[in-house]
Amino acid sequence: MIIKSQSQTKDIENGLYLVSTPIGNLKDITLRAIETLKKSNYILCEDTRVSRVLLNRYEIKSRLISNHKFNESKNLNKIIDLLKSGETIALISDAGTPSISDPGAILVNECIKNNIKIIPIPGPSAVATAVSISGFSEKFIFYGFLPEKKQAITNVFRQISKFDETCVFFVSSKKVNKIIPELKKNFSGRKVIFCREISKLYEEFIRKDIDELKPFIKEPKGELTVVISEKKIDKNDSQVLSESDKNIINKMINIFSVKKITNFINQNRDISKKEIYNYCLKLKNEK
């Protein structure tokens, strides 16, 4: 008599499943996620204590492996060997989509190297949820968790404030008051929404004009998803040609066409094409 192994009898493919889990309300899990977790041989958990609350709720009995940022590299060979042997493994984080600001990227890349199938099971995302209710542009950039050191945070804000799109990042409640001066310095004229405890009992969305921000009197609990509105571009607020710009144009005017010069200067400086074009024509007429 031939007895088939568990992995041979189930109706899902062997490989690594990235399963999104609720970011708060346990009812937000998908039917496909529940089915996948039940049929996985192993579930990689960021914190097994946190994951068991969800898994017990849906009577999921699969074997758990602790897999967090401090041991994911150490676990790597063991997990890859299990996958190569035909086991089906699900990867979850404490909340949301794994490998996005959570452990998982190292394992995913190793699976890619070893031609191991990777299957995403979509679901809750704090980023998409926060942007959807912000009222800001749907075109956004996502940074992730802010760094620890003050200078590093300053550098991050200086960089992402250059983007015209909506900006999203995570910050701990203990750090939120410390970043307010930097927000006002780098994102003046824009709006912000602080999303706290999304989909949980004490869910809260705090909307403010960044220029009017003040430190929180009472420190908000939990991690915050922060969404900053897109940059409002005033067409009448473009820069003017500097003497340096004019010197560059003077050197280019006999070599390149007016159109090429206009495009070149416009790509590197926030100056209207009309102003550049008119200055080029003026030089042409003078020669």
CSV table of C-alpha atoms in Angstrom, one decimal:
chain,number,residue,atom,x,y,z
A,1,MET,CA,0.0,0.0,0.0
A,2,ILE,CA,1.3,3.5,-0.9
A,3,ILE,CA,0.7,6.3,1.6
A,4,LYS,CA,0.9,9.8,0.1
A,5,SER,CA,2.5,12.5,2.2
A,6,GLN,CA,0.4,15.5,3.3
A,7,SER,CA,2.1,17.7,0.7
A,8,GLN,CA,1.1,15.3,-2.1
A,9,THR,CA,-2.6,15.3,-1.2
A,10,LYS,CA,-3.4,18.9,-0.8
A,11,ASP,CA,-4.7,21.1,-3.6
A,12,ILE,CA,-2.3,24.0,-3.3
A,13,GLU,CA,1.1,24.2,-5.0
A,14,ASN,CA,4.3,23.6,-3.1
A,15,GLY,CA,6.4,26.7,-2.5
A,16,LEU,CA,6.6,29.8,-0.3
A,17,TYR,CA,3.3,31.7,0.3
A,18,LEU,CA,3.5,35.3,1.4
A,19,VAL,CA,0.2,35.6,3.3
A,20,SER,CA,-1.2,39.0,4.3
A,21,THR,CA,-2.8,39.1,7.8
A,22,PRO,CA,-5.1,41.6,9.4
A,23,ILE,CA,-3.5,44.9,10.6
A,24,GLY,CA,-6.0,45.1,13.4
A,25,ASN,CA,-9.5,43.6,13.1
A,26,LEU,CA,-9.1,39.8,12.9
A,27,LYS,CA,-12.2,39.7,10.6
A,28,ASP,CA,-10.2,41.4,7.8
A,29,ILE,CA,-8.4,38.1,6.9
A,30,THR,CA,-9.3,36.6,3.5
A,31,LEU,CA,-10.8,33.2,2.9
A,32,ARG,CA,-7.9,32.3,0.7
A,33,ALA,CA,-5.4,33.3,3.4
A,34,ILE,CA,-7.2,31.0,5.9
A,35,GLU,CA,-7.2,28.1,3.5
A,36,THR,CA,-3.5,28.6,2.6
A,37,LEU,CA,-2.5,28.8,6.3
A,38,LYS,CA,-4.4,25.6,7.1
A,39,LYS,CA,-2.9,23.7,4.3
A,40,SER,CA,0.7,24.8,4.9
A,41,ASN,CA,3.1,22.4,6.5
A,42,TYR,CA,4.8,25.3,8.3
A,43,ILE,CA,4.0,28.9,9.1
A,44,LEU,CA,6.9,31.3,9.6
A,45,CYS,CA,5.8,33.9,12.2
A,46,GLU,CA,7.4,37.2,13.2
A,47,ASP,CA,6.2,36.6,16.8
A,48,THR,CA,4.5,33.3,17.5
A,49,ARG,CA,2.7,34.7,20.5
A,50,VAL,CA,1.0,37.4,18.3
A,51,SER,CA,0.3,35.0,15.4
A,52,ARG,CA,-1.3,32.4,17.7
A,53,VAL,CA,-4.1,34.8,18.5
A,54,LEU,CA,-5.1,34.9,14.8
A,55,LEU,CA,-4.4,31.2,14.1
A,56,ASN,CA,-6.4,30.0,17.1
A,57,ARG,CA,-9.3,32.2,16.1
A,58,TYR,CA,-9.5,30.3,12.8
A,59,GLU,CA,-8.5,26.9,14.1
A,60,ILE,CA,-5.3,26.8,12.1
A,61,LYS,CA,-3.0,24.0,13.4
A,62,SER,CA,0.0,24.2,11.1
A,63,ARG,CA,3.4,24.0,12.7
A,64,LEU,CA,5.0,27.4,13.6
A,65,ILE,CA,8.6,28.5,13.1
A,66,SER,CA,9.8,31.8,14.7
A,67,ASN,CA,11.2,33.9,11.9
A,68,HIS,CA,12.1,37.6,12.8
A,69,LYS,CA,14.7,40.1,11.9
A,70,PHE,CA,17.2,38.7,14.4
A,71,ASN,CA,17.1,35.1,13.2
A,72,GLU,CA,15.9,35.1,9.6
A,73,SER,CA,19.4,34.8,8.2
A,74,LYS,CA,20.2,31.9,10.6
A,75,ASN,CA,16.9,30.2,9.5
A,76,LEU,CA,17.5,30.6,5.8
A,77,ASN,CA,19.2,27.3,4.9
A,78,LYS,CA,16.8,25.2,7.0
A,79,ILE,CA,13.8,26.8,5.3
A,80,ILE,CA,15.2,26.5,1.8
A,81,ASP,CA,15.9,22.8,2.5
A,82,LEU,CA,12.3,22.3,3.6
A,83,LEU,CA,11.0,24.0,0.5
A,84,LYS,CA,13.3,22.0,-1.8
A,85,SER,CA,12.0,18.8,-0.2
A,86,GLY,CA,8.5,19.6,-1.3
A,87,GLU,CA,7.1,21.3,1.8
A,88,THR,CA,4.6,24.1,1.6
A,89,ILE,CA,5.5,27.1,3.8
A,90,ALA,CA,3.5,30.3,4.6
A,91,LEU,CA,5.2,33.4,5.7
A,92,ILE,CA,3.3,35.9,7.8
A,93,SER,CA,4.2,39.0,9.8
A,94,ASP,CA,2.6,40.3,13.0
A,95,ALA,CA,0.3,42.4,10.8
A,96,GLY,CA,-0.1,43.3,7.1
A,97,THR,CA,1.9,42.1,4.1
A,98,PRO,CA,5.1,40.3,4.9
A,99,SER,CA,8.5,41.5,3.6
A,100,ILE,CA,7.3,45.2,3.5
A,101,SER,CA,8.9,46.9,6.5
A,102,ASP,CA,8.8,43.4,8.0
A,103,PRO,CA,11.1,40.2,7.7
A,104,GLY,CA,10.8,38.3,4.5
A,105,ALA,CA,12.9,40.0,1.8
A,106,ILE,CA,16.0,37.8,2.6
A,107,LEU,CA,14.0,34.6,2.2
A,108,VAL,CA,12.2,35.8,-1.0
A,109,ASN,CA,15.5,36.6,-2.7
A,110,GLU,CA,16.9,33.2,-1.7
A,111,CYS,CA,13.9,31.5,-3.1
A,112,ILE,CA,14.4,33.4,-6.4
A,113,LYS,CA,18.0,32.2,-6.5
A,114,ASN,CA,16.9,28.6,-6.0
A,115,ASN,CA,13.9,28.8,-8.5
A,116,ILE,CA,11.5,28.1,-5.7
A,117,LYS,CA,7.9,29.2,-6.4
A,118,ILE,CA,6.7,32.2,-4.5
A,119,ILE,CA,3.0,32.9,-4.3
A,120,PRO,CA,1.5,36.1,-2.8
A,121,ILE,CA,-1.8,36.0,-1.0
A,122,PRO,CA,-2.9,39.6,-1.0
A,123,GLY,CA,-4.7,41.3,1.8
A,124,PRO,CA,-4.6,44.1,4.4
A,125,SER,CA,-2.0,46.9,4.0
A,126,ALA,CA,-1.6,49.8,6.3
A,127,VAL,CA,-0.1,51.9,3.5
A,128,ALA,CA,-2.9,51.4,1.0
A,129,THR,CA,-5.5,51.8,3.7
A,130,ALA,CA,-4.1,55.1,4.9
A,131,VAL,CA,-3.6,56.5,1.4
A,132,SER,CA,-7.2,55.5,0.5
A,133,ILE,CA,-8.8,57.6,3.2
A,134,SER,CA,-6.3,60.5,3.1
A,135,GLY,CA,-8.0,62.5,0.3
A,136,PHE,CA,-4.5,63.1,-1.1
A,137,SER,CA,-3.2,62.0,-4.5
A,138,GLU,CA,-3.2,58.3,-5.2
A,139,LYS,CA,0.3,58.6,-6.6
A,140,PHE,CA,2.6,58.1,-3.6
A,141,ILE,CA,6.1,57.1,-2.5
A,142,PHE,CA,6.5,54.8,0.6
A,143,TYR,CA,9.6,55.0,2.8
A,144,GLY,CA,8.8,52.5,5.5
A,145,PHE,CA,10.0,53.0,9.1
A,146,LEU,CA,12.0,56.1,9.8
A,147,PRO,CA,15.6,55.5,11.0
A,148,GLU,CA,16.5,55.9,14.7
A,149,LYS,CA,19.0,58.8,14.6
A,150,LYS,CA,17.9,62.4,14.3
A,151,GLN,CA,20.3,63.3,11.6
A,152,ALA,CA,19.3,60.3,9.6
A,153,ILE,CA,15.6,61.3,9.9
A,154,THR,CA,16.6,64.9,8.8
A,155,ASN,CA,18.3,63.4,5.7
A,156,VAL,CA,15.3,61.2,4.8
A,157,PHE,CA,12.8,64.1,5.1
A,158,ARG,CA,15.1,66.3,3.0
A,159,GLN,CA,15.1,63.7,0.3
A,160,ILE,CA,11.4,62.7,0.2
A,161,SER,CA,10.2,66.3,0.4
A,162,LYS,CA,11.7,66.8,-3.1
A,163,PHE,CA,9.0,64.5,-4.5
A,164,ASP,CA,5.8,66.1,-5.7
A,165,GLU,CA,3.8,62.9,-4.8
A,166,THR,CA,2.0,61.9,-1.6
A,167,CYS,CA,4.6,60.6,0.9
A,168,VAL,CA,3.9,57.7,3.4
A,169,PHE,CA,6.0,56.4,6.2
A,170,PHE,CA,5.8,54.6,9.6
A,171,VAL,CA,6.8,56.1,12.9
A,172,SER,CA,6.6,55.0,16.5
A,173,SER,CA,4.4,57.0,18.9
A,174,LYS,CA,7.5,57.7,21.1
A,175,LYS,CA,9.2,59.5,18.2
A,176,VAL,CA,6.3,61.4,16.7
A,177,ASN,CA,6.7,64.6,18.7
A,178,LYS,CA,10.4,64.6,17.8
A,179,ILE,CA,9.7,64.7,14.0
A,180,ILE,CA,7.2,67.5,14.1
A,181,PRO,CA,9.8,70.3,13.7
A,182,GLU,CA,11.4,68.5,10.8
A,183,LEU,CA,7.9,68.0,9.2
A,184,LYS,CA,7.3,71.8,9.4
A,185,LYS,CA,10.7,72.6,8.1
A,186,ASN,CA,10.6,70.2,5.1
A,187,PHE,CA,6.9,70.0,4.2
A,188,SER,CA,5.6,73.5,4.7
A,189,GLY,CA,2.3,74.2,2.8
A,190,ARG,CA,1.2,70.6,2.8
A,191,LYS,CA,-1.3,68.6,4.8
A,192,VAL,CA,-0.8,65.5,6.9
A,193,ILE,CA,-2.9,62.7,8.3
A,194,PHE,CA,-1.7,60.5,11.3
A,195,CYS,CA,-3.4,57.1,11.2
A,196,ARG,CA,-3.4,55.3,14.5
A,197,GLU,CA,-4.7,51.8,15.4
A,198,ILE,CA,-6.1,51.3,11.9
A,199,SER,CA,-9.2,48.9,12.0
A,200,LYS,CA,-8.8,48.4,15.8
A,201,LEU,CA,-11.2,49.5,18.6
A,202,TYR,CA,-9.5,52.9,19.1
A,203,GLU,CA,-8.9,53.7,15.5
A,204,GLU,CA,-8.1,57.4,14.9
A,205,PHE,CA,-7.3,59.6,12.0
A,206,ILE,CA,-5.8,63.0,12.9
A,207,ARG,CA,-5.8,65.5,10.0
A,208,LYS,CA,-3.7,68.7,10.2
A,209,ASP,CA,-2.1,71.4,8.1
A,210,ILE,CA,1.6,70.9,8.6
A,211,ASP,CA,2.3,74.6,9.2
A,212,GLU,CA,-0.1,74.4,12.2
A,213,LEU,CA,1.3,71.2,13.7
A,214,LYS,CA,2.0,71.2,17.5
A,215,PRO,CA,3.4,68.4,19.6
A,216,PHE,CA,0.9,65.9,20.9
A,217,ILE,CA,0.0,66.7,24.5
A,218,LYS,CA,-0.8,63.1,25.1
A,219,GLU,CA,1.5,60.6,23.4
A,220,PRO,CA,-0.6,58.5,21.0
A,221,LYS,CA,-0.2,54.7,21.5
A,222,GLY,CA,1.0,52.3,18.9
A,223,GLU,CA,2.8,52.7,15.6
A,224,LEU,CA,1.5,55.5,13.3
A,225,THR,CA,1.1,55.5,9.6
A,226,VAL,CA,1.8,59.0,8.4
A,227,VAL,CA,0.6,60.4,5.1
A,228,ILE,CA,1.7,63.7,3.7
A,229,SER,CA,-0.2,65.4,0.9
A,230,GLU,CA,1.2,65.9,-2.6
A,231,LYS,CA,3.1,69.1,-3.2
A,232,LYS,CA,1.0,71.9,-4.7
A,233,ILE,CA,2.9,73.4,-7.6
A,234,ASP,CA,2.3,77.0,-8.3
A,235,LYS,CA,3.0,77.7,-11.9
A,236,ASN,CA,3.7,81.3,-11.1
A,237,ASP,CA,6.3,80.3,-8.4
A,238,SER,CA,9.0,79.0,-10.7
A,239,GLN,CA,12.6,80.3,-10.3
A,240,VAL,CA,14.2,82.9,-12.6
A,241,LEU,CA,17.3,82.6,-14.6
A,242,SER,CA,20.4,83.2,-12.5
A,243,GLU,CA,23.6,84.7,-13.8
A,244,SER,CA,25.1,81.2,-13.8
A,245,ASP,CA,22.2,79.9,-15.9
A,246,LYS,CA,22.7,82.7,-18.4
A,247,ASN,CA,26.5,82.0,-18.6
A,248,ILE,CA,25.7,78.4,-19.4
A,249,ILE,CA,23.3,79.4,-22.1
A,250,ASN,CA,25.8,81.9,-23.6
A,251,LYS,CA,28.3,79.0,-24.0
A,252,MET,CA,25.7,76.7,-25.6
A,253,ILE,CA,23.9,79.1,-27.9
A,254,ASN,CA,26.3,78.7,-30.9
A,255,ILE,CA,26.5,74.9,-30.5
A,256,PHE,CA,23.0,73.7,-29.8
A,257,SER,CA,19.5,74.6,-30.9
A,258,VAL,CA,17.2,76.8,-28.8
A,259,LYS,CA,15.0,73.8,-28.2
A,260,LYS,CA,17.8,71.6,-26.9
A,261,ILE,CA,19.1,74.4,-24.6
A,262,THR,CA,15.6,75.0,-23.3
A,263,ASN,CA,15.0,71.4,-22.5
A,264,PHE,CA,18.5,71.0,-20.9
A,265,ILE,CA,18.1,74.0,-18.5
A,266,ASN,CA,14.5,73.1,-17.7
A,267,GLN,CA,15.4,69.5,-16.7
A,268,ASN,CA,18.0,70.7,-14.2
A,269,ARG,CA,16.3,73.8,-12.8
A,270,ASP,CA,12.7,74.8,-11.9
A,271,ILE,CA,12.5,77.5,-14.5
A,272,SER,CA,9.7,77.9,-17.0
A,273,LYS,CA,10.5,76.8,-20.6
A,274,LYS,CA,9.1,80.1,-21.8
A,275,GLU,CA,11.6,82.2,-19.9
A,276,ILE,CA,14.5,80.1,-21.1
A,277,TYR,CA,13.3,80.1,-24.7
A,278,ASN,CA,12.8,83.9,-24.7
A,279,TYR,CA,16.3,84.4,-23.3
A,280,CYS,CA,17.8,82.2,-26.0
A,281,LEU,CA,15.9,84.1,-28.7
A,282,LYS,CA,17.2,87.4,-27.3
A,283,LEU,CA,20.8,86.1,-27.5
A,284,LYS,CA,20.2,84.9,-31.1
A,285,ASN,CA,18.8,88.3,-32.1
A,286,GLU,CA,21.8,90.1,-30.6
A,287,LYS,CA,24.3,88.0,-32.6
